[in-house]
Coordinates of C-alpha atoms in Angstrom, one line a residue:
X290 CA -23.3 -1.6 -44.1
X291 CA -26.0 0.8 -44.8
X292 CA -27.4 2.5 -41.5
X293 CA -31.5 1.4 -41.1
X294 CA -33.7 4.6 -40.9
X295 CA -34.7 6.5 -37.2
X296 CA -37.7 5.2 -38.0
X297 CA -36.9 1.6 -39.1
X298 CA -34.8 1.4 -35.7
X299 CA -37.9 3.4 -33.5
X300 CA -40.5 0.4 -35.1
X301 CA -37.8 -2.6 -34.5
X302 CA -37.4 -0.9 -30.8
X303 CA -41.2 -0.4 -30.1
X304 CA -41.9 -3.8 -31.2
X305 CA -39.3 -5.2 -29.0
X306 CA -40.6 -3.5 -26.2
X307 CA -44.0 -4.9 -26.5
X308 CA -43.2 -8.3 -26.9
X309 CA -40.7 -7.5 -23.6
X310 CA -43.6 -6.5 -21.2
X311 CA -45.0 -9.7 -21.8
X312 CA -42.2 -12.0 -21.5
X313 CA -40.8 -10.3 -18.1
X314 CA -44.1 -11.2 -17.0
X315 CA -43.5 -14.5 -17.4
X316 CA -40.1 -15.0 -16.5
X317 CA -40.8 -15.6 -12.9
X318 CA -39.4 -13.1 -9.9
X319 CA -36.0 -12.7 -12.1
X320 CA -37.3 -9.7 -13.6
X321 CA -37.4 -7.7 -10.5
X322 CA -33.5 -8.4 -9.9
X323 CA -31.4 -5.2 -9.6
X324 CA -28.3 -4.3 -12.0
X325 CA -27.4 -1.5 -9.4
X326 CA -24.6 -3.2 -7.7
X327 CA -21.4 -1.4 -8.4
X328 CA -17.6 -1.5 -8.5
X329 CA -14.8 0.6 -7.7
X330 CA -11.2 0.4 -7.1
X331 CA -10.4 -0.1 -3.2
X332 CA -7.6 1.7 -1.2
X333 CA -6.3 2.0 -5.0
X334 CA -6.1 -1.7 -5.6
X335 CA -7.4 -2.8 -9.0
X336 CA -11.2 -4.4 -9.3
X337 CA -10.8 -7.8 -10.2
X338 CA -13.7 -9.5 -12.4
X339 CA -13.8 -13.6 -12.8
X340 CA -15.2 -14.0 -16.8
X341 CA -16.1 -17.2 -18.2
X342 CA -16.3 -17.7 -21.9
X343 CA -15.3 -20.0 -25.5
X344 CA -15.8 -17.9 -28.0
X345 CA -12.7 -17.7 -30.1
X346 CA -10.2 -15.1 -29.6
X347 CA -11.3 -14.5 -25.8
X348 CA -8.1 -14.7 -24.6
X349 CA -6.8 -12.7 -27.1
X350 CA -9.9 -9.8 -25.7
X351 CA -8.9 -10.1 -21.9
X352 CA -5.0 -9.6 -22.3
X353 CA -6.0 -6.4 -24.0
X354 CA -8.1 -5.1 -21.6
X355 CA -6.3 -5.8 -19.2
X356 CA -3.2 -4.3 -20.5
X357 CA -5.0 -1.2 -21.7
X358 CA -7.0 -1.0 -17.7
X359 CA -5.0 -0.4 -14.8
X360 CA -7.5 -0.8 -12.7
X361 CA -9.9 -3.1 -13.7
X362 CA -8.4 -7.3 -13.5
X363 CA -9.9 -9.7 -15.2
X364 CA -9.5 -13.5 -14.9
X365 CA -10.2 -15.4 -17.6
X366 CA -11.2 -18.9 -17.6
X367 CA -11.8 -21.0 -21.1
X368 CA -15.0 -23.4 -20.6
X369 CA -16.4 -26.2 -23.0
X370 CA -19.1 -24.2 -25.5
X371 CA -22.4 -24.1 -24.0
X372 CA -24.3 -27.1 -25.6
X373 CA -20.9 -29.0 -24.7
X374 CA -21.2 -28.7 -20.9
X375 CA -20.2 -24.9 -20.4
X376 CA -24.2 -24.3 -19.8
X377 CA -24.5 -26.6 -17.1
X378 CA -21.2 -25.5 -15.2
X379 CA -22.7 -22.2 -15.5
X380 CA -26.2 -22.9 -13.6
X381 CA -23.9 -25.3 -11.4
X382 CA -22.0 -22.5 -10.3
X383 CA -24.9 -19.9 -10.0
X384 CA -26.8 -22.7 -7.7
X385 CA -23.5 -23.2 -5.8
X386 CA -22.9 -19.4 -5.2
X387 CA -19.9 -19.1 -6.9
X388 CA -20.5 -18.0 -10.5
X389 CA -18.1 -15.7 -12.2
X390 CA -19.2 -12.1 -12.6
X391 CA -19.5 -11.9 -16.3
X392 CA -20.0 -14.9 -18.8
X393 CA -20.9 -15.3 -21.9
X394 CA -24.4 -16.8 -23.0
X395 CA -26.2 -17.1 -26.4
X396 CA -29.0 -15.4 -27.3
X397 CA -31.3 -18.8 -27.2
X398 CA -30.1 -19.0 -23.8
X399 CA -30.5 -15.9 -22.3
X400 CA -34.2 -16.3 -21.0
X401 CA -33.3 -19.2 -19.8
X402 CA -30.8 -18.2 -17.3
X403 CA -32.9 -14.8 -16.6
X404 CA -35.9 -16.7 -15.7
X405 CA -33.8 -18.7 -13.7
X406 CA -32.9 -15.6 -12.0
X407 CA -29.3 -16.3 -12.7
X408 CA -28.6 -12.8 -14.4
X409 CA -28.8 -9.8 -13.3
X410 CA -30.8 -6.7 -14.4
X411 CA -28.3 -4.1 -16.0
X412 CA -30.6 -1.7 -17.3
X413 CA -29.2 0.8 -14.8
X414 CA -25.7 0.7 -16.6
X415 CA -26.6 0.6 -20.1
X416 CA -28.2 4.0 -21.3
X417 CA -29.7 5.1 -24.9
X418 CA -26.6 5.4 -26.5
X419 CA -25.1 2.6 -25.4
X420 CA -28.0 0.6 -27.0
X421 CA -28.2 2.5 -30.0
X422 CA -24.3 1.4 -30.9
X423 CA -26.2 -2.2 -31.5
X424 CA -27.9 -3.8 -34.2
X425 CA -31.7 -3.7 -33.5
X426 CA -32.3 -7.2 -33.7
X427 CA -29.6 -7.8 -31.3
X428 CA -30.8 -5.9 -28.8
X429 CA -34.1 -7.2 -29.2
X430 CA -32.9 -10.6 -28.0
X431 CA -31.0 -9.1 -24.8
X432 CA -34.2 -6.7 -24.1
X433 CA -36.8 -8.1 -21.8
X434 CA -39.8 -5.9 -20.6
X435 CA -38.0 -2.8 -21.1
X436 CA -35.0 -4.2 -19.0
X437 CA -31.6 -5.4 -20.3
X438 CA -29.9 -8.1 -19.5
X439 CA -26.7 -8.9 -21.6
X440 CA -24.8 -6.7 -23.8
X441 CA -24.8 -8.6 -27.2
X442 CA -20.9 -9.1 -28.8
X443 CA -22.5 -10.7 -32.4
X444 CA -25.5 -10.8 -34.6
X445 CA -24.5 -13.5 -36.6
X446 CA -26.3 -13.7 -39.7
X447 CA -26.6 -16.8 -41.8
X448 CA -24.8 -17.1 -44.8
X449 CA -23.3 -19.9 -47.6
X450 CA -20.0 -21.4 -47.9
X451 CA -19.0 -23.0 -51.0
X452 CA -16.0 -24.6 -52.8
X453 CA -15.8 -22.9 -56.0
X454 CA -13.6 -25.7 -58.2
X455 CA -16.1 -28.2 -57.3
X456 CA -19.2 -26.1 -58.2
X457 CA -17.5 -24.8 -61.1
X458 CA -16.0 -28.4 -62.1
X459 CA -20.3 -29.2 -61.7
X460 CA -20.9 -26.7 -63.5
X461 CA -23.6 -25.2 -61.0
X462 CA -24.2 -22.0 -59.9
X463 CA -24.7 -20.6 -56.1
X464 CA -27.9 -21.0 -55.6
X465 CA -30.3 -18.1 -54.8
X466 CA -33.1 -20.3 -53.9
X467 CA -34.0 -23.2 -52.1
X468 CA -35.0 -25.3 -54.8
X469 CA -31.9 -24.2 -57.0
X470 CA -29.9 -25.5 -53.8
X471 CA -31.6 -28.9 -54.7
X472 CA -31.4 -28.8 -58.3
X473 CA -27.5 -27.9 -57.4
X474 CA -27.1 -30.9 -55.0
X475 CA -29.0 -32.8 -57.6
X476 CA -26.0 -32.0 -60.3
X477 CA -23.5 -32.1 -58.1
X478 CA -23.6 -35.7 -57.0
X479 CA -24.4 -36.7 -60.5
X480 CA -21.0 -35.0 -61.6
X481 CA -19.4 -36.1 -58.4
X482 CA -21.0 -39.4 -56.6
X483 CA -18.8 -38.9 -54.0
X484 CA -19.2 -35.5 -52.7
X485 CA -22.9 -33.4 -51.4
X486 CA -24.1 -29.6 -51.5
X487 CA -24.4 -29.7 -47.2
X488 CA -25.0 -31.5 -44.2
X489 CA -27.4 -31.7 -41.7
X490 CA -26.1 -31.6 -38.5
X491 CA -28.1 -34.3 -36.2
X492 CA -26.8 -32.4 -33.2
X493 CA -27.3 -28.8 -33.6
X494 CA -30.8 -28.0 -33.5
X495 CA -30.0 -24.2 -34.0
X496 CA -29.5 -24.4 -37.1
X497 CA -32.5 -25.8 -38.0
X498 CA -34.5 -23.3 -35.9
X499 CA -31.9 -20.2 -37.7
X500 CA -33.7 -21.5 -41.1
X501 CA -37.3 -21.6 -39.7
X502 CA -36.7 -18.1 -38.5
X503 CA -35.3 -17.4 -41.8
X504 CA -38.4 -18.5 -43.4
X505 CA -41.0 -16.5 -41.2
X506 CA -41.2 -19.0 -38.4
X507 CA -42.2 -17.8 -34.8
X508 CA -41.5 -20.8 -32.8
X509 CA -42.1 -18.7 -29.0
X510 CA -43.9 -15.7 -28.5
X511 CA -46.2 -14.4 -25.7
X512 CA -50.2 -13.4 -25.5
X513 CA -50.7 -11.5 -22.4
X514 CA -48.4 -13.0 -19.6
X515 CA -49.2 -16.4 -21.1
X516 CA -46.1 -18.4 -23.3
X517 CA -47.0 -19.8 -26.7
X518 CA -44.8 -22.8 -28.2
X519 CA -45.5 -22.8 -32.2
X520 CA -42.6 -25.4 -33.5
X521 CA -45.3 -27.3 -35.7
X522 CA -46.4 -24.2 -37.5
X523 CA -46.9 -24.3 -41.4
X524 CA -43.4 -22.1 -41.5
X525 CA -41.1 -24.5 -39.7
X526 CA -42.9 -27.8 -41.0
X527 CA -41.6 -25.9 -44.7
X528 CA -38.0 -26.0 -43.6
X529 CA -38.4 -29.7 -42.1
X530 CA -40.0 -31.2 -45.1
X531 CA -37.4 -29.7 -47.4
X532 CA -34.6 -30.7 -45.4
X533 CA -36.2 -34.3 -44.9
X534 CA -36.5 -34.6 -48.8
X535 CA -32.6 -34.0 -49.2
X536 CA -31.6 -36.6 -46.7
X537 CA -34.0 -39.0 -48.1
X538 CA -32.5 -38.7 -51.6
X539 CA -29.2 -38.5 -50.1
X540 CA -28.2 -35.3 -51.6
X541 CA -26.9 -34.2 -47.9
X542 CA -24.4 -35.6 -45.7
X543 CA -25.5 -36.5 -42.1
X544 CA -22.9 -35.7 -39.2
X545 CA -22.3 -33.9 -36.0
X546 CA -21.6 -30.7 -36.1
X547 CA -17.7 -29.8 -36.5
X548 CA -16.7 -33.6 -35.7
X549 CA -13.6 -35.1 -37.2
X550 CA -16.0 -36.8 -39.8
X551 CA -17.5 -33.6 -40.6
X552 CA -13.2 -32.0 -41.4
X553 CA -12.0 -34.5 -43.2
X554 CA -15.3 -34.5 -45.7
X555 CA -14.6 -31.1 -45.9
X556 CA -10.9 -31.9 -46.4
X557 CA -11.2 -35.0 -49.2
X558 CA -13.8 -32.2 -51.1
X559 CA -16.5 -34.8 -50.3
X560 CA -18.7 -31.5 -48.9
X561 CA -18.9 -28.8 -51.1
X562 CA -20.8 -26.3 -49.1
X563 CA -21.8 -25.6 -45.4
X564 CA -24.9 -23.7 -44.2
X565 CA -23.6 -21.5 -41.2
X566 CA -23.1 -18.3 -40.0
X567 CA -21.0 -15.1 -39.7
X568 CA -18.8 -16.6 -37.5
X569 CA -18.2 -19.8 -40.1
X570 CA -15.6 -18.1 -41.8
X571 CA -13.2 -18.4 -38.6
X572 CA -14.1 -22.2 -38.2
X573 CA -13.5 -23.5 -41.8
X574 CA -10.3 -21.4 -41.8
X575 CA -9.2 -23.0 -38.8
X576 CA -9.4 -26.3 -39.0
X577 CA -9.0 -26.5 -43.2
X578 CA -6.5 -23.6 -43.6
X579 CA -3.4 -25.7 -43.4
X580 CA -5.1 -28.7 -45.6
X581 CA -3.0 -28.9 -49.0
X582 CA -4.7 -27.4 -52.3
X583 CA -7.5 -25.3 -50.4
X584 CA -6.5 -22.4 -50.1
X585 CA -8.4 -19.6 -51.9
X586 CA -11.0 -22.1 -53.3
X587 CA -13.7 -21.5 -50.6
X588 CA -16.3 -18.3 -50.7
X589 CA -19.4 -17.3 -49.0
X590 CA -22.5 -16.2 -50.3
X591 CA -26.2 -15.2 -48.9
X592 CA -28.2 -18.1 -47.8
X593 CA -30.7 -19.5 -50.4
X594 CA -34.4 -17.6 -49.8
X595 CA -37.3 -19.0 -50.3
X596 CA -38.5 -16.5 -53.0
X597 CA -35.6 -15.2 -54.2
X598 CA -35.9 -12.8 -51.5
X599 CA -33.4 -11.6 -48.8
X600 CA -34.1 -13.0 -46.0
X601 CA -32.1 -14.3 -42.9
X602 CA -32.5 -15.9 -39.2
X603 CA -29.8 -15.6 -36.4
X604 CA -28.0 -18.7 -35.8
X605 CA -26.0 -18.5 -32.4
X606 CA -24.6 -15.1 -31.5
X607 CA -23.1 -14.5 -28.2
X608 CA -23.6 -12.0 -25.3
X609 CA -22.1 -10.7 -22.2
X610 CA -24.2 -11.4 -19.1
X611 CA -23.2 -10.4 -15.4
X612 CA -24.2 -13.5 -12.9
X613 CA -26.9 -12.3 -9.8
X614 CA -24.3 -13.1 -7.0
X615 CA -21.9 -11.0 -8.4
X616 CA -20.8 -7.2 -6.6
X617 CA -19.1 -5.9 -9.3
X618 CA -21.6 -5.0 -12.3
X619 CA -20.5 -1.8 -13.1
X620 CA -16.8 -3.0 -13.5
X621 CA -18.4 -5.8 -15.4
X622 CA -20.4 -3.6 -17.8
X623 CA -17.7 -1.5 -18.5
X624 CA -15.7 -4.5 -19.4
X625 CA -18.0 -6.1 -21.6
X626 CA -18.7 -2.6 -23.3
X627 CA -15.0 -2.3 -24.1
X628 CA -15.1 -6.0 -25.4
X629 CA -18.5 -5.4 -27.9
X630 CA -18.0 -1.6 -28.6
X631 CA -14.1 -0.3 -29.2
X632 CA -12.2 -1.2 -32.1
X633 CA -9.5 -2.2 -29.5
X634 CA -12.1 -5.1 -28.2
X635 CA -13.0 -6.6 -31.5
X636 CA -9.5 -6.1 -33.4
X637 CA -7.8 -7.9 -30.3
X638 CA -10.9 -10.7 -31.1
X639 CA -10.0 -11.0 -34.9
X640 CA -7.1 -10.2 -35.5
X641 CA -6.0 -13.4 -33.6
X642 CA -7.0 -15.3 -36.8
X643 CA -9.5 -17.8 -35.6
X644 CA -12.5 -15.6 -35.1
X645 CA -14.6 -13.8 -37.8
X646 CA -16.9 -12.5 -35.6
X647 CA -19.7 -9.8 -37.3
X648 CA -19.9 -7.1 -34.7
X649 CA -23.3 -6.2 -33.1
X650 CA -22.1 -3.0 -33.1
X651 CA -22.3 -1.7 -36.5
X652 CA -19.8 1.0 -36.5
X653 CA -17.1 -1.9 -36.0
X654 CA -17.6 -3.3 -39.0
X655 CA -14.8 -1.8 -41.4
X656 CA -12.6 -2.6 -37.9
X657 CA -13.2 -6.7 -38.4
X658 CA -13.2 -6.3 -42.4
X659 CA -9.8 -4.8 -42.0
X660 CA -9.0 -7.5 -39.3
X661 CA -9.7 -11.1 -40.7
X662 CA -7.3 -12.4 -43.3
X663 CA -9.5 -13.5 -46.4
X664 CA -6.6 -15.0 -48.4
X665 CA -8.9 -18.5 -47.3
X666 CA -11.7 -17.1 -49.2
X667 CA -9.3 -15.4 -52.6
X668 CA -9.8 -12.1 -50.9
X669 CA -13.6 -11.7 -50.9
X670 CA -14.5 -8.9 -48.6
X671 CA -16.5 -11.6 -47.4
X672 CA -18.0 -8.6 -44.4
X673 CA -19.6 -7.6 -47.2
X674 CA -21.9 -10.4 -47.7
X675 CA -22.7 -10.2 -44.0
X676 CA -23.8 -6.9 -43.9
X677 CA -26.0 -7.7 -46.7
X678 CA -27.1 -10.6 -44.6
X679 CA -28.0 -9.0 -41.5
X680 CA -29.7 -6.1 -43.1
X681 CA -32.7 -9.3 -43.7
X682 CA -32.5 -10.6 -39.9
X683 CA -36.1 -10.5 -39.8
X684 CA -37.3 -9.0 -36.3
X685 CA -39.3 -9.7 -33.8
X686 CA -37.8 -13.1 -33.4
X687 CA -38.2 -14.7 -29.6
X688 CA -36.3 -17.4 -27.9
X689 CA -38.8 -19.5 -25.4
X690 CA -38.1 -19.8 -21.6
X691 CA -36.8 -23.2 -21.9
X692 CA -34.9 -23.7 -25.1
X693 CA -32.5 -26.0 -23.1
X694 CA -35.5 -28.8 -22.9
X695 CA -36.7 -28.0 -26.0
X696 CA -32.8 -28.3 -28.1
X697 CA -32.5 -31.3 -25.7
X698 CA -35.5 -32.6 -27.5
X699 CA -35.0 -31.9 -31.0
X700 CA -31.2 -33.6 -30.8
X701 CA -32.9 -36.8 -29.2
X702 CA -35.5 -37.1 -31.7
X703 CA -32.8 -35.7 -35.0
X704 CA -30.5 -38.5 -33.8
X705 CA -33.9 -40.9 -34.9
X706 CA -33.4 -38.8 -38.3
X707 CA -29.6 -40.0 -38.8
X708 CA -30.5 -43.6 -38.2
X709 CA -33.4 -43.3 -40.6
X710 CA -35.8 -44.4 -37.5
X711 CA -37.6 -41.0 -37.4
X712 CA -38.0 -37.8 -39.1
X713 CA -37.7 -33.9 -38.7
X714 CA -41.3 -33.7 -38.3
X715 CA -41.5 -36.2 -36.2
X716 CA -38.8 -34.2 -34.3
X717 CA -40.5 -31.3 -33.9
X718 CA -44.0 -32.9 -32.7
X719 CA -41.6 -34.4 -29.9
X720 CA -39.9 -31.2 -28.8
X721 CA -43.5 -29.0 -29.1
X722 CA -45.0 -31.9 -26.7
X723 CA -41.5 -31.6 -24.1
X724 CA -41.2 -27.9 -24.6
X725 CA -45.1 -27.2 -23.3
X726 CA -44.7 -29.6 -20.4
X727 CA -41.8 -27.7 -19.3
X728 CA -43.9 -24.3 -19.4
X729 CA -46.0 -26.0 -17.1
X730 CA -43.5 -28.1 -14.6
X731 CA -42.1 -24.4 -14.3
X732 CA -45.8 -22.7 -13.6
X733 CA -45.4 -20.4 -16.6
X734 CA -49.4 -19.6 -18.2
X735 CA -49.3 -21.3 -21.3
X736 CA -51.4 -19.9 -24.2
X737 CA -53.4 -22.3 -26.3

């Protein structure tokens, strides 16, 4: 991946910076937590950390640290994935006073749980050069007011997975723009009745938002120390009437996200294509990379622009929080450094097959190219195609105070989409209406 200039990096920084000072303003009394609590060994016994995570090939991380750190413990436990319950046993535990030091938390997520207060302000333990080992739109999404709080592990960018026989047997091409994906869709259930482009996943509003983003949408952003919901602007009603259209002509599957449905589409050839992320190439792998006759026949591409374009939102991506109650940030720090920054810390994370993980940190990128097996995807250097990816992350992106409300929302009112009683639209009216009665149930200002 080609470095961005000093002064690319100084204007993604600055901007980063002044959006910041306005949102710490308006993340209640969590921004004047303190990130100076520290750690070290006792009477030469080891520090011991609690962690709580899902991603895959966590385990995999903590064995090696702990192997390669005498005197830093850490205790692992595996939780559902955030939107399936690990979220609330987080805040559960924070309100009950016995969260672990360290968790992980997605980047929608994290000004949630800081305005919450449940995170603590680590700006103490993570210096320039630290920072500067990230992405700069990563670290724009752990940066509040000039504070940090999470170290990021991913910046998965958004990319295209495709079945080559089928597109080939079609005789499509990969599409390079959104209405070539329709016209592709359009020939490939002509050739094939039986089998669609994509789905659209009823349950995962992030991806939905990841292509509003990718298409110049600002959903949140702050005036002054006043929030502003925009999820009705002309960028993301663009994405939801496009999307509508193919799930009116039926030229999309509708299902839930990674469900048994969703596999064995995948596995019967009856999807052709999935609209994900970075981290996609470790989930089709896994649960298709045993199924007979597949092998080798799948391979990503950049996402479809809107004007032929480069251009790319952010869907999911992980970080490494440390919980307020806990005594023990600077082992945790160091910890989560190790995890997101050494070649140790990410090989331990790929290497165990499952994960294909695009490092925040861009200097361990040739460590998880060399890492993940591609003989699923013929041998692409399919890292490749996600640095190309996350060079068009388009900055300045900001994830509201409440995205747990508003998600809640749009997977209600999508649900109305898959029974054909509602639309996306209609989804995102809903969600804009929830969203600013939550600014204002939790006394934030609310810009008009």
């Amino acid at each position: 991946m080609r470095s961005l200039s000093l002064s690319r990096r100084r204007a993604l920084r600055a901007g980063a910076t002044l959006t910041a000072a306005t949102l710490c303003a308006t993340l209640l009394a969590a921004c004047g937590s303190s990130g100076d609590s520290t750690a070290a060994a006792e009477d030469g016994k080891p520090v011991s950390l609690t962690f709580w995570g899902w991603a895959k090939g966590t385990k995999e991380v903590v064995d090696a640290f702990n192997a390669s750190h005498p005197n830093t413990r850490v205790a692992f436990e595996e939780i559902p994935a955030g939107n399936a319950g690990g979220y609330a046993k987080l805040s559960n535990a924070v309100k009950a006073g016995n969260a672990p030091d360290v968790f992980n938390v997605e980047y929608p997520q994290l000004p949630d749980f800081v305005s919450q207060g449940a995170v603590q302000d680590i700006s103490k333990l993570v210096g320039a050069d630290l920072k500067a080992k990230y992405l700069p739109q990563a670290t724009e999404l752990t940066s509040f007011g000039g504070r940090t709080w999470a170290l990021p592990l991913d910046s998965a960018p958004q990319a295209f997975y495709y079945r080559k026989d089928l597109f080939e047997k079609a005789g499509i091409t990969v599409p390079k723009t959104w209405e070539e994906f329709r016209t592709a869709a359009q020939k490939l259930k002509a050739a094939n009745p039986e089998t669609r482009i994509a789905t659209f996943f009823p349950d995962d509003p992030t991806i939905f938002e990841a292509l509003a983003w990718q298409n110049g949408a600002r959903l949140f952003s702050t005036a002054g120390e006043a929030w502003k919901s925009n999820l009705t602007g002309p960028e993301s009603r663009k994405v939801a009437a496009y999307w509508q259209q193919l799930v009116d002509e039926d030229l999309v599957r509708v299902q839930p996200s990674f469900s048994q449905q969703w596999t064995a589409s995948l596995q019967k050839g009856e999807t052709a294509g999935y609209v994900g992320a970075s981290w996609g190439a470790g989930v089709l792998k896994s649960n298709l990379g045993t199924t007979p006759d597949i092998n080798g026949k799948w391979a990503v591409a950049q996402l479809p622009g809107w004007d032929g374009a480069p251009a790319s939102g952010m869907l999911g991506g992980t970080t490494f929080a440390v919980s307020k109650g806990s005594k023990k940030a600077k082992a945790a720090v160091e910890f989560a450094t190790w995890a997101t920054t050494t070649p140790e810390g990410i090989r331990a994370r790929i290497a165990s097959g499952t994960s294909s993980s695009y490092p925040a940190a861009t200097e361990l990128i040739p460590v998880a190219k060399q890492a993940f097996n591609t003989d699923f995807y013929g041998g692409q250097d399919i890292y490749a195609v996600y640095a190309e990816a996350a060079k068009s992350i388009r900055p300045g992106w900001t994830w509201g105070p409440a995205m747990g409300v508003t998600n809640g929302t749009l997977k209600d009112s999508f649900g109305k989409v898959a029974g054909k009683t509602g639309t996306i639209d209609n989804a995102l009216a809903a969600a804009q209406q929830t969203t600013l009665a939550e600014f204002k149930k939790r006394g934030l200002k609310v810009a008009q």
